[in-house]
Amino acid sequence: MHRYLIIILSVLLVGIWNAQAQESKFRKRPRSLFKQPDCYCTNRGKRIELGDFSCLYVDGTSYLAQCQMALNNPMWRKIQDGCPTTRLETKQQTSESLQKAESN
């Protein structure tokens, strides 16, 4: 008699455990458990984050590009020809502008 009772209880426990396992399989997991891919672009060995700009030199030409996503892949999108630069004044231009400022 005790043997049948133990068998029936064990069958019931296994059935309950199976039902809980099936239910947890379909339960939605929070987004924080999923690892987001680490996407970025590279330029001359340097890491450039998505959305950042960089000057690219390709086949002797230069252009400004932005790191963007296309079809789940990071890529460079051309923004303009050439790269923005700052110009330094020559010594002669600097001395002339200083002389003008002193005379005024």
Short mmCIF file of N, CA, C and O in Angstrom, two decimals:
data_model
loop_
_atom_site.label_atom_id
_atom_site.label_comp_id
_atom_site.label_asym_id
_atom_site.label_seq_id
_atom_site.Cartn_x
_atom_site.Cartn_y
_atom_site.Cartn_z
N MET A 1 0.81 -1.19 0.00
CA MET A 1 0.00 0.00 0.00
C MET A 1 0.86 1.26 0.00
O MET A 1 0.61 2.18 -0.75
N HIS A 2 1.87 1.25 0.87
CA HIS A 2 2.76 2.41 0.94
C HIS A 2 3.53 2.57 -0.37
O HIS A 2 3.81 3.69 -0.80
N ARG A 3 3.83 1.45 -0.98
CA ARG A 3 4.58 1.49 -2.23
C ARG A 3 3.75 2.20 -3.31
O ARG A 3 4.26 3.04 -4.05
N TYR A 4 2.47 1.91 -3.41
CA TYR A 4 1.60 2.53 -4.40
C TYR A 4 1.44 4.03 -4.12
O TYR A 4 1.40 4.85 -5.04
N LEU A 5 1.35 4.38 -2.86
CA LEU A 5 1.23 5.78 -2.48
C LEU A 5 2.48 6.57 -2.87
O LEU A 5 2.38 7.67 -3.40
N ILE A 6 3.64 6.00 -2.66
CA ILE A 6 4.90 6.66 -3.03
C ILE A 6 5.00 6.81 -4.55
O ILE A 6 5.40 7.84 -5.06
N ILE A 7 4.60 5.79 -5.28
CA ILE A 7 4.64 5.85 -6.75
C ILE A 7 3.69 6.93 -7.26
O ILE A 7 4.04 7.73 -8.12
N ILE A 8 2.49 6.99 -6.71
CA ILE A 8 1.50 7.99 -7.15
C ILE A 8 1.99 9.40 -6.83
O ILE A 8 1.91 10.30 -7.67
N LEU A 9 2.56 9.61 -5.64
CA LEU A 9 3.09 10.93 -5.27
C LEU A 9 4.26 11.33 -6.17
O LEU A 9 4.36 12.48 -6.58
N SER A 10 5.13 10.41 -6.47
CA SER A 10 6.27 10.73 -7.33
C SER A 10 5.81 11.07 -8.75
O SER A 10 6.34 11.98 -9.39
N VAL A 11 4.81 10.36 -9.27
CA VAL A 11 4.27 10.67 -10.60
C VAL A 11 3.64 12.07 -10.61
O VAL A 11 3.82 12.85 -11.53
N LEU A 12 2.90 12.38 -9.54
CA LEU A 12 2.29 13.71 -9.45
C LEU A 12 3.34 14.81 -9.36
O LEU A 12 3.22 15.86 -10.01
N LEU A 13 4.39 14.60 -8.57
CA LEU A 13 5.45 15.60 -8.44
C LEU A 13 6.19 15.81 -9.77
O LEU A 13 6.51 16.93 -10.14
N VAL A 14 6.46 14.71 -10.47
CA VAL A 14 7.11 14.82 -11.78
C VAL A 14 6.22 15.58 -12.76
O VAL A 14 6.68 16.42 -13.52
N GLY A 15 4.93 15.33 -12.72
CA GLY A 15 3.99 16.04 -13.60
C GLY A 15 3.95 17.53 -13.30
O GLY A 15 3.94 18.36 -14.21
N ILE A 16 3.93 17.88 -12.02
CA ILE A 16 3.93 19.30 -11.64
C ILE A 16 5.23 19.96 -12.06
O ILE A 16 5.24 21.06 -12.60
N TRP A 17 6.36 19.26 -11.82
CA TRP A 17 7.65 19.82 -12.19
C TRP A 17 7.74 20.03 -13.71
O TRP A 17 8.23 21.04 -14.18
N ASN A 18 7.23 19.09 -14.51
CA ASN A 18 7.21 19.22 -15.97
C ASN A 18 6.37 20.42 -16.41
O ASN A 18 6.74 21.14 -17.32
N ALA A 19 5.22 20.60 -15.79
CA ALA A 19 4.34 21.72 -16.15
C ALA A 19 5.03 23.05 -15.87
O ALA A 19 4.95 23.98 -16.68
N GLN A 20 5.72 23.15 -14.75
CA GLN A 20 6.43 24.39 -14.42
C GLN A 20 7.58 24.62 -15.39
O GLN A 20 7.86 25.75 -15.80
N ALA A 21 8.27 23.56 -15.77
CA ALA A 21 9.39 23.69 -16.72
C ALA A 21 8.87 24.17 -18.07
O ALA A 21 9.49 25.03 -18.71
N GLN A 22 7.75 23.65 -18.54
CA GLN A 22 7.17 24.07 -19.81
C GLN A 22 6.72 25.52 -19.76
O GLN A 22 6.89 26.27 -20.70
N GLU A 23 6.13 25.92 -18.64
CA GLU A 23 5.66 27.30 -18.48
C GLU A 23 6.82 28.28 -18.48
O GLU A 23 6.78 29.31 -19.13
N SER A 24 7.91 27.95 -17.81
CA SER A 24 9.05 28.86 -17.74
C SER A 24 9.77 28.96 -19.08
O SER A 24 10.43 29.96 -19.36
N LYS A 25 9.63 27.95 -19.92
CA LYS A 25 10.27 27.98 -21.23
C LYS A 25 9.67 29.09 -22.10
O LYS A 25 10.37 29.71 -22.90
N PHE A 26 8.37 29.35 -21.95
CA PHE A 26 7.70 30.33 -22.78
C PHE A 26 7.53 31.70 -22.11
O PHE A 26 6.97 32.61 -22.69
N ARG A 27 7.98 31.82 -20.89
CA ARG A 27 7.88 33.08 -20.18
C ARG A 27 8.84 34.09 -20.80
O ARG A 27 9.97 33.76 -21.12
N LYS A 28 8.39 35.33 -20.97
CA LYS A 28 9.24 36.36 -21.55
C LYS A 28 10.35 36.73 -20.57
O LYS A 28 10.11 36.89 -19.39
N ARG A 29 11.53 36.88 -21.11
CA ARG A 29 12.66 37.29 -20.29
C ARG A 29 12.83 38.79 -20.40
O ARG A 29 12.61 39.37 -21.47
N PRO A 30 13.29 39.45 -19.35
CA PRO A 30 13.52 40.90 -19.43
C PRO A 30 14.64 41.21 -20.41
O PRO A 30 15.57 40.43 -20.59
N ARG A 31 14.55 42.38 -21.06
CA ARG A 31 15.55 42.79 -22.06
C ARG A 31 16.95 42.88 -21.50
O ARG A 31 17.93 42.72 -22.21
N SER A 32 17.07 43.17 -20.21
CA SER A 32 18.39 43.35 -19.61
C SER A 32 19.22 42.06 -19.64
O SER A 32 20.44 42.10 -19.51
N LEU A 33 18.58 40.92 -19.83
CA LEU A 33 19.31 39.65 -19.88
C LEU A 33 19.98 39.42 -21.23
O LEU A 33 20.87 38.59 -21.35
N PHE A 34 19.54 40.14 -22.27
CA PHE A 34 20.11 39.96 -23.60
C PHE A 34 21.28 40.91 -23.79
O PHE A 34 21.17 42.10 -23.58
N LYS A 35 22.40 40.39 -24.24
CA LYS A 35 23.59 41.21 -24.47
C LYS A 35 23.44 41.94 -25.80
O LYS A 35 23.16 41.32 -26.82
N GLN A 36 23.63 43.23 -25.77
CA GLN A 36 23.58 44.03 -26.99
C GLN A 36 24.92 43.91 -27.72
O GLN A 36 25.97 43.87 -27.09
N PRO A 37 24.89 43.84 -29.05
CA PRO A 37 26.16 43.76 -29.79
C PRO A 37 26.95 45.05 -29.64
O PRO A 37 26.38 46.13 -29.54
N ASP A 38 28.25 44.92 -29.61
CA ASP A 38 29.14 46.06 -29.47
C ASP A 38 29.56 46.51 -30.87
O ASP A 38 30.54 46.01 -31.42
N CYS A 39 28.80 47.43 -31.48
CA CYS A 39 29.04 47.85 -32.86
C CYS A 39 29.82 49.16 -32.88
O CYS A 39 29.49 50.09 -32.15
N TYR A 40 30.81 49.22 -33.75
CA TYR A 40 31.63 50.42 -33.92
C TYR A 40 32.35 50.32 -35.26
O TYR A 40 32.41 49.26 -35.88
N CYS A 41 32.91 51.43 -35.71
CA CYS A 41 33.71 51.46 -36.94
C CYS A 41 35.18 51.63 -36.54
O CYS A 41 35.48 52.00 -35.41
N THR A 42 36.07 51.39 -37.49
CA THR A 42 37.49 51.64 -37.24
C THR A 42 38.05 52.52 -38.35
O THR A 42 37.60 52.46 -39.50
N ASN A 43 39.02 53.35 -37.98
CA ASN A 43 39.71 54.20 -38.93
C ASN A 43 41.17 54.25 -38.50
O ASN A 43 41.49 54.74 -37.43
N ARG A 44 42.05 53.71 -39.35
CA ARG A 44 43.49 53.65 -39.08
C ARG A 44 43.78 53.03 -37.72
O ARG A 44 44.59 53.53 -36.95
N GLY A 45 43.04 51.97 -37.36
CA GLY A 45 43.27 51.25 -36.13
C GLY A 45 42.60 51.83 -34.90
O GLY A 45 42.70 51.28 -33.83
N LYS A 46 41.91 52.95 -35.05
CA LYS A 46 41.23 53.58 -33.91
C LYS A 46 39.75 53.24 -33.94
O LYS A 46 39.14 53.19 -34.99
N ARG A 47 39.20 53.02 -32.76
CA ARG A 47 37.78 52.71 -32.62
C ARG A 47 36.96 54.00 -32.69
O ARG A 47 37.22 54.96 -31.98
N ILE A 48 35.95 54.01 -33.58
CA ILE A 48 35.05 55.15 -33.75
C ILE A 48 33.64 54.67 -33.43
O ILE A 48 33.16 53.72 -34.04
N GLU A 49 32.98 55.31 -32.47
CA GLU A 49 31.64 54.89 -32.04
C GLU A 49 30.59 55.27 -33.09
O GLU A 49 30.81 56.17 -33.91
N LEU A 50 29.44 54.60 -33.06
CA LEU A 50 28.34 54.89 -33.97
C LEU A 50 27.92 56.36 -33.82
O LEU A 50 27.78 56.86 -32.71
N GLY A 51 27.74 57.04 -34.94
CA GLY A 51 27.31 58.44 -34.93
C GLY A 51 28.45 59.43 -34.96
O GLY A 51 28.24 60.61 -35.21
N ASP A 52 29.68 58.98 -34.69
CA ASP A 52 30.83 59.88 -34.70
C ASP A 52 31.35 60.07 -36.13
O ASP A 52 31.16 59.23 -37.00
N PHE A 53 32.05 61.19 -36.34
CA PHE A 53 32.60 61.54 -37.64
C PHE A 53 34.11 61.30 -37.65
O PHE A 53 34.76 61.39 -36.62
N SER A 54 34.64 61.04 -38.85
CA SER A 54 36.07 60.86 -39.00
C SER A 54 36.47 61.19 -40.44
O SER A 54 35.66 61.07 -41.36
N CYS A 55 37.70 61.61 -40.61
CA CYS A 55 38.23 61.90 -41.94
C CYS A 55 38.88 60.63 -42.47
O CYS A 55 39.78 60.07 -41.85
N LEU A 56 38.42 60.15 -43.62
CA LEU A 56 38.95 58.93 -44.22
C LEU A 56 39.83 59.28 -45.42
O LEU A 56 39.50 60.18 -46.20
N TYR A 57 40.94 58.58 -45.55
CA TYR A 57 41.83 58.75 -46.69
C TYR A 57 41.81 57.46 -47.50
O TYR A 57 42.22 56.41 -47.01
N VAL A 58 41.30 57.54 -48.74
CA VAL A 58 41.17 56.36 -49.59
C VAL A 58 41.69 56.70 -50.98
O VAL A 58 41.22 57.65 -51.62
N ASP A 59 42.66 55.94 -51.46
CA ASP A 59 43.22 56.10 -52.80
C ASP A 59 43.63 57.54 -53.09
O ASP A 59 43.34 58.09 -54.16
N GLY A 60 44.28 58.19 -52.15
CA GLY A 60 44.79 59.54 -52.37
C GLY A 60 43.76 60.64 -52.20
O GLY A 60 44.09 61.81 -52.36
N THR A 61 42.52 60.31 -51.92
CA THR A 61 41.51 61.35 -51.69
C THR A 61 41.05 61.26 -50.23
O THR A 61 41.14 60.21 -49.59
N SER A 62 40.54 62.36 -49.75
CA SER A 62 40.05 62.37 -48.37
C SER A 62 38.60 62.85 -48.36
O SER A 62 38.18 63.63 -49.22
N TYR A 63 37.84 62.34 -47.42
CA TYR A 63 36.46 62.79 -47.25
C TYR A 63 36.01 62.58 -45.82
O TYR A 63 36.55 61.74 -45.09
N LEU A 64 35.02 63.38 -45.41
CA LEU A 64 34.45 63.27 -44.09
C LEU A 64 33.34 62.23 -44.13
O LEU A 64 32.50 62.24 -45.02
N ALA A 65 33.36 61.30 -43.16
CA ALA A 65 32.36 60.22 -43.12
C ALA A 65 31.85 60.05 -41.70
O ALA A 65 32.51 60.43 -40.73
N GLN A 66 30.65 59.48 -41.60
CA GLN A 66 30.03 59.21 -40.31
C GLN A 66 29.85 57.71 -40.16
O GLN A 66 29.48 57.01 -41.09
N CYS A 67 30.11 57.20 -38.96
CA CYS A 67 29.92 55.78 -38.65
C CYS A 67 28.43 55.54 -38.42
O CYS A 67 27.83 56.15 -37.53
N GLN A 68 27.82 54.68 -39.24
CA GLN A 68 26.39 54.41 -39.17
C GLN A 68 26.14 52.90 -39.28
O GLN A 68 27.04 52.15 -39.60
N MET A 69 24.89 52.51 -39.04
CA MET A 69 24.49 51.11 -39.19
C MET A 69 23.70 50.95 -40.49
O MET A 69 22.87 51.79 -40.82
N ALA A 70 23.99 49.88 -41.22
CA ALA A 70 23.23 49.54 -42.43
C ALA A 70 23.09 48.02 -42.47
O ALA A 70 24.09 47.30 -42.46
N LEU A 71 21.87 47.54 -42.46
CA LEU A 71 21.59 46.11 -42.47
C LEU A 71 22.33 45.39 -41.35
O LEU A 71 22.98 44.37 -41.54
N ASN A 72 22.24 45.96 -40.15
CA ASN A 72 22.85 45.40 -38.94
C ASN A 72 24.37 45.30 -39.00
O ASN A 72 24.97 44.47 -38.33
N ASN A 73 25.01 46.13 -39.81
CA ASN A 73 26.47 46.17 -39.90
C ASN A 73 26.94 47.61 -39.81
O ASN A 73 26.37 48.49 -40.44
N PRO A 74 28.01 47.87 -39.04
CA PRO A 74 28.55 49.23 -39.02
C PRO A 74 29.22 49.55 -40.35
O PRO A 74 29.84 48.68 -40.96
N MET A 75 29.04 50.78 -40.82
CA MET A 75 29.64 51.19 -42.10
C MET A 75 29.90 52.68 -42.09
O MET A 75 29.37 53.41 -41.26
N TRP A 76 30.74 53.14 -43.02
CA TRP A 76 31.04 54.56 -43.17
C TRP A 76 30.14 55.15 -44.23
O TRP A 76 30.04 54.61 -45.32
N ARG A 77 29.48 56.27 -43.92
CA ARG A 77 28.65 56.98 -44.90
C ARG A 77 29.32 58.32 -45.19
O ARG A 77 29.58 59.12 -44.29
N LYS A 78 29.60 58.56 -46.47
CA LYS A 78 30.28 59.79 -46.89
C LYS A 78 29.38 60.99 -46.65
O LYS A 78 28.21 61.01 -47.04
N ILE A 79 29.92 62.02 -45.99
CA ILE A 79 29.18 63.23 -45.68
C ILE A 79 29.55 64.35 -46.64
O ILE A 79 28.69 65.02 -47.18
N GLN A 80 30.85 64.55 -46.86
CA GLN A 80 31.30 65.60 -47.79
C GLN A 80 32.68 65.26 -48.32
O GLN A 80 33.43 64.53 -47.68
N ASP A 81 33.02 65.82 -49.48
CA ASP A 81 34.36 65.67 -50.02
C ASP A 81 35.32 66.53 -49.21
O ASP A 81 34.97 67.62 -48.76
N GLY A 82 36.53 66.05 -49.05
CA GLY A 82 37.51 66.80 -48.28
C GLY A 82 37.24 66.72 -46.79
O GLY A 82 36.17 66.31 -46.35
N CYS A 83 38.24 67.12 -46.04
CA CYS A 83 38.12 67.11 -44.58
C CYS A 83 38.22 68.53 -44.05
O CYS A 83 39.02 69.32 -44.56
N PRO A 84 37.44 68.86 -43.03
CA PRO A 84 37.55 70.20 -42.46
C PRO A 84 38.92 70.37 -41.78
O PRO A 84 39.38 69.49 -41.07
N THR A 85 39.57 71.48 -42.06
CA THR A 85 40.88 71.76 -41.47
C THR A 85 40.89 73.19 -40.97
O THR A 85 40.07 74.03 -41.36
N THR A 86 41.84 73.50 -40.12
CA THR A 86 42.07 74.88 -39.69
C THR A 86 43.33 75.36 -40.38
O THR A 86 44.29 74.61 -40.56
N ARG A 87 43.32 76.60 -40.76
CA ARG A 87 44.49 77.17 -41.45
C ARG A 87 45.28 78.02 -40.47
O ARG A 87 44.72 78.83 -39.74
N LEU A 88 46.59 77.83 -40.47
CA LEU A 88 47.46 78.64 -39.65
C LEU A 88 47.97 79.80 -40.48
O LEU A 88 48.33 79.64 -41.65
N GLU A 89 47.96 80.96 -39.89
CA GLU A 89 48.47 82.12 -40.61
C GLU A 89 49.99 82.03 -40.67
O GLU A 89 50.64 81.55 -39.75
N THR A 90 50.56 82.55 -41.76
CA THR A 90 52.02 82.57 -41.86
C THR A 90 52.56 83.68 -40.97
O THR A 90 51.83 84.56 -40.52
N LYS A 91 53.85 83.66 -40.73
CA LYS A 91 54.47 84.67 -39.86
C LYS A 91 54.29 86.07 -40.42
O LYS A 91 54.06 87.02 -39.69
N GLN A 92 54.38 86.19 -41.74
CA GLN A 92 54.26 87.51 -42.37
C GLN A 92 52.84 88.05 -42.17
O GLN A 92 52.67 89.21 -41.80
N GLN A 93 51.83 87.24 -42.37
CA GLN A 93 50.45 87.69 -42.16
C GLN A 93 50.21 88.06 -40.71
O GLN A 93 49.54 89.03 -40.40
N THR A 94 50.81 87.31 -39.79
CA THR A 94 50.65 87.58 -38.37
C THR A 94 51.30 88.90 -37.99
O THR A 94 50.72 89.72 -37.27
N SER A 95 52.51 89.13 -38.50
CA SER A 95 53.21 90.38 -38.16
C SER A 95 52.49 91.58 -38.76
O SER A 95 52.41 92.64 -38.14
N GLU A 96 51.93 91.43 -39.98
CA GLU A 96 51.17 92.53 -40.59
C GLU A 96 49.92 92.85 -39.78
O GLU A 96 49.59 94.02 -39.55
N SER A 97 49.22 91.83 -39.30
CA SER A 97 48.00 92.07 -38.53
C SER A 97 48.34 92.69 -37.18
O SER A 97 47.60 93.51 -36.65
N LEU A 98 49.50 92.32 -36.58
CA LEU A 98 49.93 92.94 -35.33
C LEU A 98 50.26 94.40 -35.53
O LEU A 98 49.95 95.26 -34.70
N GLN A 99 50.93 94.72 -36.64
CA GLN A 99 51.28 96.11 -36.93
C GLN A 99 50.04 96.97 -37.13
O GLN A 99 49.94 98.10 -36.66
N LYS A 100 49.04 96.42 -37.80
CA LYS A 100 47.79 97.14 -38.01
C LYS A 100 47.09 97.39 -36.67
O LYS A 100 46.54 98.46 -36.44
N ALA A 101 47.11 96.39 -35.80
CA ALA A 101 46.47 96.53 -34.50
C ALA A 101 47.17 97.55 -33.64
O ALA A 101 46.54 98.32 -32.91
N GLU A 102 48.52 97.64 -33.72
CA GLU A 102 49.28 98.60 -32.93
C GLU A 102 49.08 100.03 -33.41
O GLU A 102 49.03 100.97 -32.64
N SER A 103 48.94 100.20 -34.73
CA SER A 103 48.79 101.54 -35.29
C SER A 103 47.40 102.11 -35.00
O SER A 103 47.21 103.31 -34.92
N ASN A 104 46.41 101.28 -34.82
CA ASN A 104 45.04 101.75 -34.53
C ASN A 104 44.90 102.06 -33.13
O ASN A 104 44.94 102.45 -32.23
#
